[in-house]
mmCIF file of C-alpha atoms and ligand atoms in Angstrom:
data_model
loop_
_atom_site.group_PDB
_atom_site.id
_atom_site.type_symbol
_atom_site.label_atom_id
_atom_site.label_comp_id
_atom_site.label_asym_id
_atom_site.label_seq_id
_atom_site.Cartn_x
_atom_site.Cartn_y
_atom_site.Cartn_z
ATOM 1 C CA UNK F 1238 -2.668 -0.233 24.038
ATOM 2 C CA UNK F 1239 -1.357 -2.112 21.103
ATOM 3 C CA UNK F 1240 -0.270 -0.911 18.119
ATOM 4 C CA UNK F 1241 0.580 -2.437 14.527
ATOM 5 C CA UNK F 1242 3.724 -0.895 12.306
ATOM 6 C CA UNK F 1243 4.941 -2.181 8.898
ATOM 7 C CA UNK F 1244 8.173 -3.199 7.339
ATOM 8 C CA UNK F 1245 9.613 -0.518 5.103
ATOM 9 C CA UNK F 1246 12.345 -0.525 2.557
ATOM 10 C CA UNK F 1247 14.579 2.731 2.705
ATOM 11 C CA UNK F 1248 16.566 4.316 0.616
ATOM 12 C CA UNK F 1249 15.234 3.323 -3.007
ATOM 13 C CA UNK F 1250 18.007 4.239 -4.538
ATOM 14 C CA UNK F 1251 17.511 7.652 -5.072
ATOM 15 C CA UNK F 1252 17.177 8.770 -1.540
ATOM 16 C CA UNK F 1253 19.878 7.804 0.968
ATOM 17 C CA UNK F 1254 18.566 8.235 4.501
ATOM 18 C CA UNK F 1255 15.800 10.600 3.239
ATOM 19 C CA UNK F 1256 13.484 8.318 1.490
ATOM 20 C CA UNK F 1257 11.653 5.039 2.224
ATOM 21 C CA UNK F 1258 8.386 3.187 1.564
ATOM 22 C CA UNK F 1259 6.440 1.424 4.258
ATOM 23 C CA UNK F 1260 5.128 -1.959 2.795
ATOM 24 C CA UNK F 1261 2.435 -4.488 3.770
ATOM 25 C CA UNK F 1262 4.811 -7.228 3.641
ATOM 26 C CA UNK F 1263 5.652 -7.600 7.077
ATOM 27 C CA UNK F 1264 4.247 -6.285 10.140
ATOM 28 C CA UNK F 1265 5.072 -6.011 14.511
ATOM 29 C CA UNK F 1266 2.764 -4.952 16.804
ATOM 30 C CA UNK F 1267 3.568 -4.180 20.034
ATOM 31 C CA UNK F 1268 1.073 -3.944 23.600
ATOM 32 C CA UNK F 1269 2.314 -1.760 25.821
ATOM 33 C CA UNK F 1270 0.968 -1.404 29.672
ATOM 34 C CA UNK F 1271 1.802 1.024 32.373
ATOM 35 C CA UNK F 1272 1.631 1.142 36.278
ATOM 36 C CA UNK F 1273 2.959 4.072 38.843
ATOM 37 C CA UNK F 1274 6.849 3.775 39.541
ATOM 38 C CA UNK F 1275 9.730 5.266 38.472
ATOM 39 C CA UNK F 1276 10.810 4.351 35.063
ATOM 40 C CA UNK F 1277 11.964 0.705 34.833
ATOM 41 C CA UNK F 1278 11.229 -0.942 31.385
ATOM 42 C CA UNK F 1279 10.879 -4.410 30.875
ATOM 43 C CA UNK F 1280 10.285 -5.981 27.544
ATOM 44 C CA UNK F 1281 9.504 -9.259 25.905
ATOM 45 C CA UNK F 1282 9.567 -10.687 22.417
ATOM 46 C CA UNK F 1283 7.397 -12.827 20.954
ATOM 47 C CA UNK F 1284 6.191 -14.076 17.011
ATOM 48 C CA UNK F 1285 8.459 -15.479 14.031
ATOM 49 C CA UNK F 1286 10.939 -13.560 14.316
ATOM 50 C CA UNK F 1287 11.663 -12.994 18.150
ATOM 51 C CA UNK F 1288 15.326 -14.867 18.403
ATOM 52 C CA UNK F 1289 18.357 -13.434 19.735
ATOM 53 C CA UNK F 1290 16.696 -10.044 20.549
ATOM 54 C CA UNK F 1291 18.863 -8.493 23.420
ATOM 55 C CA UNK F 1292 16.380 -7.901 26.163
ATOM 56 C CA UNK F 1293 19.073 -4.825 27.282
ATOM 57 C CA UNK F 1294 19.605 -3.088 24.105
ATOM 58 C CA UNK F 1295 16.569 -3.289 21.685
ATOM 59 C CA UNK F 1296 14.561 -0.403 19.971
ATOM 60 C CA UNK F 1297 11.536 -1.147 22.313
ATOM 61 C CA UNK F 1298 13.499 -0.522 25.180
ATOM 62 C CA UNK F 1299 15.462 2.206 23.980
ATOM 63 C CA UNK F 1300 12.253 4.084 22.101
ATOM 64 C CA UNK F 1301 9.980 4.151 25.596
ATOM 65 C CA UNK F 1302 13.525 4.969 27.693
ATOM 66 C CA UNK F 1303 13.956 8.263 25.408
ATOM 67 C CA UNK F 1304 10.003 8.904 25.548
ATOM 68 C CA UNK F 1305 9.783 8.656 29.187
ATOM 69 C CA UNK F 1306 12.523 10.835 29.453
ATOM 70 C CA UNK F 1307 11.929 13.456 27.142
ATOM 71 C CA UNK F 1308 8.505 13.682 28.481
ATOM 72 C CA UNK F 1309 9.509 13.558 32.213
ATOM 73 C CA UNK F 1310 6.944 10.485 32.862
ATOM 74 C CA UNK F 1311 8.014 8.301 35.618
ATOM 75 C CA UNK F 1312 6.137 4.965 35.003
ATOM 76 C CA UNK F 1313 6.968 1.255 34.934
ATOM 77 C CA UNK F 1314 6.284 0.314 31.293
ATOM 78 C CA UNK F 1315 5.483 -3.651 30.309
ATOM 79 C CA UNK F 1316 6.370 -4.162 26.435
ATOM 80 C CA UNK F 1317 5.085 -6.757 24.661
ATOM 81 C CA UNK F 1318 6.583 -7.304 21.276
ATOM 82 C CA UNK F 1319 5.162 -9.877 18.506
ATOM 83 C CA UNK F 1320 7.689 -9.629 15.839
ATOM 84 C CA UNK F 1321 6.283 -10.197 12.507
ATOM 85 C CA UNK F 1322 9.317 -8.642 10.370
ATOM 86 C CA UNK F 1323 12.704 -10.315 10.358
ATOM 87 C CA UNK F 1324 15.147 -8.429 11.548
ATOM 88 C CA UNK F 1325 19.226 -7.552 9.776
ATOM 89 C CA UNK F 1326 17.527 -8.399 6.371
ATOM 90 C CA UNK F 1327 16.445 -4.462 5.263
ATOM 91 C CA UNK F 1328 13.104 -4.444 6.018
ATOM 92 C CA UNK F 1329 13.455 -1.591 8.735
ATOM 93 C CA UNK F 1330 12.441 -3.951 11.528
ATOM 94 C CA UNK F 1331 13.917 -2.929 14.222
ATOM 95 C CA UNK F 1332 12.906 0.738 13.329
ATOM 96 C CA UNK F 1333 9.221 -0.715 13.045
ATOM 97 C CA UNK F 1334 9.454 -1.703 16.702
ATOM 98 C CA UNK F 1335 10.212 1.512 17.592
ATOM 99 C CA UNK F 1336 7.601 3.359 15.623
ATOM 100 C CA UNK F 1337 4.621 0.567 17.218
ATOM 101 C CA UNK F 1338 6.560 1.443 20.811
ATOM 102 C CA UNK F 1339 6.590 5.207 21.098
ATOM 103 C CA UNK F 1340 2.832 5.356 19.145
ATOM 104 C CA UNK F 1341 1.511 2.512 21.764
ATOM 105 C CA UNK F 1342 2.963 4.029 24.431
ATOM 106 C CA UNK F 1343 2.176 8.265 23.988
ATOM 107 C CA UNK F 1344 -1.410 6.948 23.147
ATOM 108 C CA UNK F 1345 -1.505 4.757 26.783
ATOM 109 C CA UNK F 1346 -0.508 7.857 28.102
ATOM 110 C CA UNK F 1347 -2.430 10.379 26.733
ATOM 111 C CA UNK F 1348 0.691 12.207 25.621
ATOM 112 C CA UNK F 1349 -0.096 14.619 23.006
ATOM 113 C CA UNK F 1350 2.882 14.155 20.646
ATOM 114 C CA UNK F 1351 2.829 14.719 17.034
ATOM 115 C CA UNK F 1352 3.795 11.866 14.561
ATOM 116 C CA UNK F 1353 6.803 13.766 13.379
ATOM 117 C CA UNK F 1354 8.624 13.916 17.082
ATOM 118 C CA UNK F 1355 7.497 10.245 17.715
ATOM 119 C CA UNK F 1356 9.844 9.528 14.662
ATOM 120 C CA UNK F 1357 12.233 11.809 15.663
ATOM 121 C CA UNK F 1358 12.855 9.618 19.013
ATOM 122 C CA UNK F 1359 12.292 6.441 16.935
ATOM 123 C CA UNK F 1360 15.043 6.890 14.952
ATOM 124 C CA UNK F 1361 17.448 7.747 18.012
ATOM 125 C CA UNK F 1362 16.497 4.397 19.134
ATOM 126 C CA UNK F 1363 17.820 2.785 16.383
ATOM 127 C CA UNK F 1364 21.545 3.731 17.179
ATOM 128 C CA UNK F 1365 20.908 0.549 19.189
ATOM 129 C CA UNK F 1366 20.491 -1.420 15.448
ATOM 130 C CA UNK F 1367 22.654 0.985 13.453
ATOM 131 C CA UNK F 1368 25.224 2.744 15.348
ATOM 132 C CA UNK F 1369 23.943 5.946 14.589
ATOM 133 C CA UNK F 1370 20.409 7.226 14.287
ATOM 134 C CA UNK F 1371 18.422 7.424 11.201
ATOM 135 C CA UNK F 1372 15.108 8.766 10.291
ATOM 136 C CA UNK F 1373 13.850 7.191 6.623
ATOM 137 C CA UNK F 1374 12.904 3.999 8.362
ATOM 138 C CA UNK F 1375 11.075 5.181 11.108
ATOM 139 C CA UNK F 1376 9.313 7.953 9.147
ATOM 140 C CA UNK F 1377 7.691 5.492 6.405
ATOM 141 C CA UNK F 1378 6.424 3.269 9.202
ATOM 142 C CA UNK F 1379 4.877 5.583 11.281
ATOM 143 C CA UNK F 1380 3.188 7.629 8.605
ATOM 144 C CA UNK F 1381 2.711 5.253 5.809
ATOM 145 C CA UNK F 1382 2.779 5.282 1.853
ATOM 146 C CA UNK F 1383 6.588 6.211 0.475
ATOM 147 C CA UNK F 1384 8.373 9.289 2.671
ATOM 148 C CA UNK F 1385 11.025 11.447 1.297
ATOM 149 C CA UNK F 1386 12.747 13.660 4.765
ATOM 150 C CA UNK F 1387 13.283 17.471 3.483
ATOM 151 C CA UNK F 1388 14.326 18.687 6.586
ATOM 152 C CA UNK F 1389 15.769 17.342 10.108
ATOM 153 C CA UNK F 1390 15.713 19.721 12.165
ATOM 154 C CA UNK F 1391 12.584 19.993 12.697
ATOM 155 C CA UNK F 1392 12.213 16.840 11.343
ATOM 156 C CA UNK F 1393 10.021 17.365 8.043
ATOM 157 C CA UNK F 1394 8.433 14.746 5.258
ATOM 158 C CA UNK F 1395 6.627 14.570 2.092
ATOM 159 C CA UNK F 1396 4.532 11.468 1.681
ATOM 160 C CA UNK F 1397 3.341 9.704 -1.065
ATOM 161 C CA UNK F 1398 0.902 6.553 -2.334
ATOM 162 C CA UNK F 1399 2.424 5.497 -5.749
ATOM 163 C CA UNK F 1400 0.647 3.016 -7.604
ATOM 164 C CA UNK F 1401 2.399 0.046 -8.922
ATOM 165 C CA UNK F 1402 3.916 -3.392 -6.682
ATOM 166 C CA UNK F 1403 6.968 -2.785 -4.769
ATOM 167 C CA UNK F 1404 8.519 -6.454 -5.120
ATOM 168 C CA UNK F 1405 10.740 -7.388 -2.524
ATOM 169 C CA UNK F 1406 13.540 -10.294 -3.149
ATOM 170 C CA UNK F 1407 14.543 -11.606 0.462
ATOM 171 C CA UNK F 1408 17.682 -13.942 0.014
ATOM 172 C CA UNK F 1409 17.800 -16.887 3.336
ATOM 173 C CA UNK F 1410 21.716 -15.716 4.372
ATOM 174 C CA UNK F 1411 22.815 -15.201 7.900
ATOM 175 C CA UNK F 1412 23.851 -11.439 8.215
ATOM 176 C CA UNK F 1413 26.359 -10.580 11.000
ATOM 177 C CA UNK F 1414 24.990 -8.368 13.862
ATOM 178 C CA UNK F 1415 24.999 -4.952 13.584
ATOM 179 C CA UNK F 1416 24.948 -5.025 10.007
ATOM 180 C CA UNK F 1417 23.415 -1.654 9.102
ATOM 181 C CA UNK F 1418 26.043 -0.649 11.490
ATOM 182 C CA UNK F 1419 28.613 -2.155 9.101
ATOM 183 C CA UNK F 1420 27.413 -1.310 6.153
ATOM 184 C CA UNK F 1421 27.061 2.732 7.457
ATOM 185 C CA UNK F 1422 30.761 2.173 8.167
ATOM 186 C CA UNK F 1423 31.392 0.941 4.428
ATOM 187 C CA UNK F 1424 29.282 3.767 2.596
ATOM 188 C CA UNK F 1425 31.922 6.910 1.392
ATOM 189 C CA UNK F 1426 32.580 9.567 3.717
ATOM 190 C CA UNK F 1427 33.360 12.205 1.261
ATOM 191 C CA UNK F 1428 32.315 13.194 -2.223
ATOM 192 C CA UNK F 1429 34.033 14.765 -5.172
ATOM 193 C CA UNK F 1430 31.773 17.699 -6.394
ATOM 194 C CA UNK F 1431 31.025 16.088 -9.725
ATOM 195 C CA UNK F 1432 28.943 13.185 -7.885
ATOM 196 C CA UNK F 1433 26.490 15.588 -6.677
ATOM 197 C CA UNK F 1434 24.163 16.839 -9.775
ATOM 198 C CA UNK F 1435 23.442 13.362 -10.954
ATOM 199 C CA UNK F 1436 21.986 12.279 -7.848
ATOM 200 C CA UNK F 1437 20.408 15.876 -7.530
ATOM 201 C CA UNK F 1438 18.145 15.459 -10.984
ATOM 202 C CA UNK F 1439 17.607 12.194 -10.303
ATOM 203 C CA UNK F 1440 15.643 13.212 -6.847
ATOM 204 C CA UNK F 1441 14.102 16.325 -8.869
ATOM 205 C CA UNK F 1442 12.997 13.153 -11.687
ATOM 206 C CA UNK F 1443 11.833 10.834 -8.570
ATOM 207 C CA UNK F 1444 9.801 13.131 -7.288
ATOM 208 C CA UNK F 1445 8.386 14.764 -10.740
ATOM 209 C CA UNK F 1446 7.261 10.600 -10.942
ATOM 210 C CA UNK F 1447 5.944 10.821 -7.555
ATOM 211 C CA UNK F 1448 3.664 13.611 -8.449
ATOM 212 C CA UNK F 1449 2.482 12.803 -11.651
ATOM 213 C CA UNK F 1450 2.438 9.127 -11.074
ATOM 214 C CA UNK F 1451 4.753 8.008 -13.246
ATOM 215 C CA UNK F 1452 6.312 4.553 -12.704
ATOM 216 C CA UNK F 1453 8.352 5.134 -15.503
ATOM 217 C CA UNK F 1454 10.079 8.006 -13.820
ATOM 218 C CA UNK F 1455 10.115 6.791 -10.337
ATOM 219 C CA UNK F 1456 11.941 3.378 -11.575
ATOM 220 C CA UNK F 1457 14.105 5.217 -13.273
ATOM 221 C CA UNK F 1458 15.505 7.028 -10.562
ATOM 222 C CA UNK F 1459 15.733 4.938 -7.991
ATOM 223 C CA UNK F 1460 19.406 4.138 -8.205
ATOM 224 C CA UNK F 1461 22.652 5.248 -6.766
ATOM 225 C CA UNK F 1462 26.200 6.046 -7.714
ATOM 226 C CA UNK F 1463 27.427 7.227 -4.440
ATOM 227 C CA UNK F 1464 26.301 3.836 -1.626
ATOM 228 C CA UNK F 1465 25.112 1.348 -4.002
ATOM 229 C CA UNK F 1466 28.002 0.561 -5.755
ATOM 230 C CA UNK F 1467 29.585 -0.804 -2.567
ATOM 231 C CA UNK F 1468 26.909 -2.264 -0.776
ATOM 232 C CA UNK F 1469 26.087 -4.248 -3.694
ATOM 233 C CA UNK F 1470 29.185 -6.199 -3.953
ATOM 234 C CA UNK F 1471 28.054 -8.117 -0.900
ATOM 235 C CA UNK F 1472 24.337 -8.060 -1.537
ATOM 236 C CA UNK F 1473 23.749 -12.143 -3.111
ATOM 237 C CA UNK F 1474 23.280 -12.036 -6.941
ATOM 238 C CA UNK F 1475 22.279 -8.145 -7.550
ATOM 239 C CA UNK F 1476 23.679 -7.614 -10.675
ATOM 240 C CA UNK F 1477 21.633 -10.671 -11.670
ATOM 241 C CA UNK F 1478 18.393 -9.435 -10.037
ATOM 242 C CA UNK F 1479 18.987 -6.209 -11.399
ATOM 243 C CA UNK F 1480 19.449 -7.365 -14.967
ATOM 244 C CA UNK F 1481 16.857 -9.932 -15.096
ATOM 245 C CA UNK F 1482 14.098 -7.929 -13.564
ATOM 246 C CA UNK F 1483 14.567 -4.816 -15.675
ATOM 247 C CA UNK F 1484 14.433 -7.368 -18.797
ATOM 248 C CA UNK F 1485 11.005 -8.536 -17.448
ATOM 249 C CA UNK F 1486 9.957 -5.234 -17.104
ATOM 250 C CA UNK F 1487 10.465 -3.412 -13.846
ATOM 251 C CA UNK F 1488 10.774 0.258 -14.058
ATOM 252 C CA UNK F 1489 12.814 -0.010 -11.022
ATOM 253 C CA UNK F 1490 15.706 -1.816 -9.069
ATOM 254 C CA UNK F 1491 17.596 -1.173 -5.917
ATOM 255 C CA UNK F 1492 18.586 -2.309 -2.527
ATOM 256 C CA UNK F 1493 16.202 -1.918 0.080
ATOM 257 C CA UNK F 1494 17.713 -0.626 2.952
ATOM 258 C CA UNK F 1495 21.262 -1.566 3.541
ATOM 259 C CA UNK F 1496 20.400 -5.191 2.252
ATOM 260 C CA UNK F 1497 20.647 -7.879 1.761
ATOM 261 C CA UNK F 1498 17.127 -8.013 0.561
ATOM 262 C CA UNK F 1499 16.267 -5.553 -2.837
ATOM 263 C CA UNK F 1500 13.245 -4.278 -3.974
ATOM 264 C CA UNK F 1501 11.917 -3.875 -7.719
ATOM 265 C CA UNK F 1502 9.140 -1.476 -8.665
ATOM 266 C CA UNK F 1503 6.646 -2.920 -11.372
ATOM 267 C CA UNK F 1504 2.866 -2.809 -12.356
ATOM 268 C CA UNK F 1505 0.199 -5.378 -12.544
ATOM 269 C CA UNK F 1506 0.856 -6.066 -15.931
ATOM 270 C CA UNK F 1507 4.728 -6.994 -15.533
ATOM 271 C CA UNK F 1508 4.291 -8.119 -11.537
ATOM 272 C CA UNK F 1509 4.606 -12.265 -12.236
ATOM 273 C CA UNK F 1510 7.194 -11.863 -15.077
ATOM 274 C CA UNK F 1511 9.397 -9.379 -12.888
ATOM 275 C CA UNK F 1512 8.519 -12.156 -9.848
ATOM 276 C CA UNK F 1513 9.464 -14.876 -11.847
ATOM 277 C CA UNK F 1514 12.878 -13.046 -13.239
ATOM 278 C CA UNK F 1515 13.898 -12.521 -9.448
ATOM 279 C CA UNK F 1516 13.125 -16.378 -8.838
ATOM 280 C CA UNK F 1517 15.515 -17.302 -12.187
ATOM 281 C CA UNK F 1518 18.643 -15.095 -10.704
ATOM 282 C CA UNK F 1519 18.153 -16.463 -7.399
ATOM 283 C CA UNK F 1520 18.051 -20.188 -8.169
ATOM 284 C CA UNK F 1521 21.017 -19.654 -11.166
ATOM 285 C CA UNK F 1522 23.235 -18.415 -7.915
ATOM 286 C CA UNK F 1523 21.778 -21.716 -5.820
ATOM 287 C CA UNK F 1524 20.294 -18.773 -3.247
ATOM 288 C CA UNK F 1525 16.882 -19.823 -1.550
ATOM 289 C CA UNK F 1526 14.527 -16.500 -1.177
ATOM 290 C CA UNK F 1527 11.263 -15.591 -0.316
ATOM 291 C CA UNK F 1528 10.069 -13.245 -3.296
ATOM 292 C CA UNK F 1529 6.718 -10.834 -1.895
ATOM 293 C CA UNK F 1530 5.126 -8.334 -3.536
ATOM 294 C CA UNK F 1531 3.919 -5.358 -1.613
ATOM 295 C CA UNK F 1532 1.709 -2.376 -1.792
ATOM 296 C CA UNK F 1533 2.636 0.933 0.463
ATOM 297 C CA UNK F 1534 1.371 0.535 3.459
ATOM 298 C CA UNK F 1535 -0.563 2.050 5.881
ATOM 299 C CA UNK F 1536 0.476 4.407 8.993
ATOM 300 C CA UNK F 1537 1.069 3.245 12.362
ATOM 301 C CA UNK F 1538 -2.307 2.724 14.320
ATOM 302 C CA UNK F 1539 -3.693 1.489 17.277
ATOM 303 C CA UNK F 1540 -5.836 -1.859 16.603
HETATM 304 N N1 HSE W 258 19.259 4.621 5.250
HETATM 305 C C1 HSE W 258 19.748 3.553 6.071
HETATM 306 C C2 HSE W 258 20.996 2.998 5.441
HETATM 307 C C3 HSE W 258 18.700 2.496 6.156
HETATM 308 O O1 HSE W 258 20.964 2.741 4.235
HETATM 309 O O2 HSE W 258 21.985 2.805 6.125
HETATM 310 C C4 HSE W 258 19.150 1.314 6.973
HETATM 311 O O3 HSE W 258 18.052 0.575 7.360
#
């Protein structure tokens, strides 16, 4: 059984560790294969981006360990990963592994698991990429389009297609490993109360957009006071980007994920100005990036 997952940008601003869009950027797919025996996991990476994956603590593994285990399957599991999106960059890769792992491997089994508990063990797995587990990720790959999380327990999402080109800026920096770890560890702790009804309306306004397809509204929302102002002090050029690609036009800016990549939201009509403006604060800051626009992707599915 083999199974495709896409990249996905989380966050957007607005929605810290409850929203993210899946995006057909970048994809894995992973083959998984089973014979009788009692539970040892072996996988192997292959494709672009397949360097310096610990064979002993990766998502794979850790995804079909928890699956096996929660559904009291004692197999040998073979996992073959082709990894198309590049990982420590904020693309949700190693959460996309996960998602292709535990989809490839409850369908090879004939496990009858819903979607939303397949993300639910997805995002334990990545504690092995972030330290702690985290659900926007996983939930954007696995279902597709943009997710927003409204509850965690169970673990609960609305999902949406919005119209318009999610354009992601991808600067070529090394990050350290275990960076979403490190930049979890940076984000604030606590809040003082007046933080909390800005970033209230503005997920009542991002979602208003959402419904009523508004790219206006959805742009403007997606930012932060609370994580982005300290994550983008180390995230190359972003008050550039930010600047520059609102003056071409996008109705959006943010980091996607925990960086260092960001993401601008725009619509055919402004796509190769805002692409171009991205390009301009890039070269100013002598950064080389790969600049890709994306449309929301589709779900996690067996090819
Ligand atoms: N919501 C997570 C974070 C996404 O920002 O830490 C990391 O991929």
């Amino acid at each position: 059984m083999k199974v495709r997952a896409y990249c996905s940008s989380a966050n957007l601003g607005v929605g810290f560790d409850v929203a993210a869009i899946a995006l057909d950027a970048f994809y894995d797919e992973v083959e998984v294969s089973v014979k009788p025996g009692n539970g040892q996991i072996i996988t192997e990476f292959h494709g672009p981006y397949s360097e310096n994956i610990p064979l002993e603590d990766n998502t794979a593994l850790l995804s079909a360990r928890l699956l096996l285990t929660m559904s009291k399957v004692g197999v040998d599991v073979h996992i073959k990963v082709w990894k198309g999106i590049p990982l420590g960059l904020g693309l949700g890769g190693s959460g996309a592994t996960a998602v292709a792992t535990v989809k490839a491997l409850s369908l090879e089994l004939g496990l009858k698991i819903d979607d939303m508990k397949l993300a639910l063990i997805a995002g334990l797995a990545e504690k092995a990429a972030a330290g702690s587990p985290h659900y926007d990720n996983v939930t954007a790959s696995l279902l597709g389009g943009l997710i927003i999380i409204y509850s965690l327990n169970p673990l609960r999402a609305l999902r949406f297609y919005p119209k318009g080109y999610f354009v992601l800026g991808i600067p070529h920096v090394k990050t350290p490993p275990r960076k979403t770890e490190v930049m979890r560890v940076i984000t604030p702790k606590t809040l003082p109360l007046e933080m909390l009804p800005p970033s209230l309306g503005r997920m009542a306004a991002f979602v208003s957009g959402l419904y009523t397809n508004s790219l206006e509204l959805i742009g403007q929302s997606m930012t932060d006071d609370i994580i982005e102002p300290i994550r983008a002090l180390i995230v190359p050029a972003y008050e550039k980007l930010k600047k520059y690609t609102k003056e071409a036009g996008a109705f959006g800016f943010t980091i996607s994920g925990a960086g260092p990549s960001v993401i601008a939201l725009t619509d055919e009509e402004h796509l190769k100005n805002v692409m171009s403006a991205m390009s301009k604060a890039y070269n100013e800051e002598n950064i080389k990036a790969d600049i890709i626009p994306a449309k929301p992707a589709s779900s996690a599915s067996p090819i």
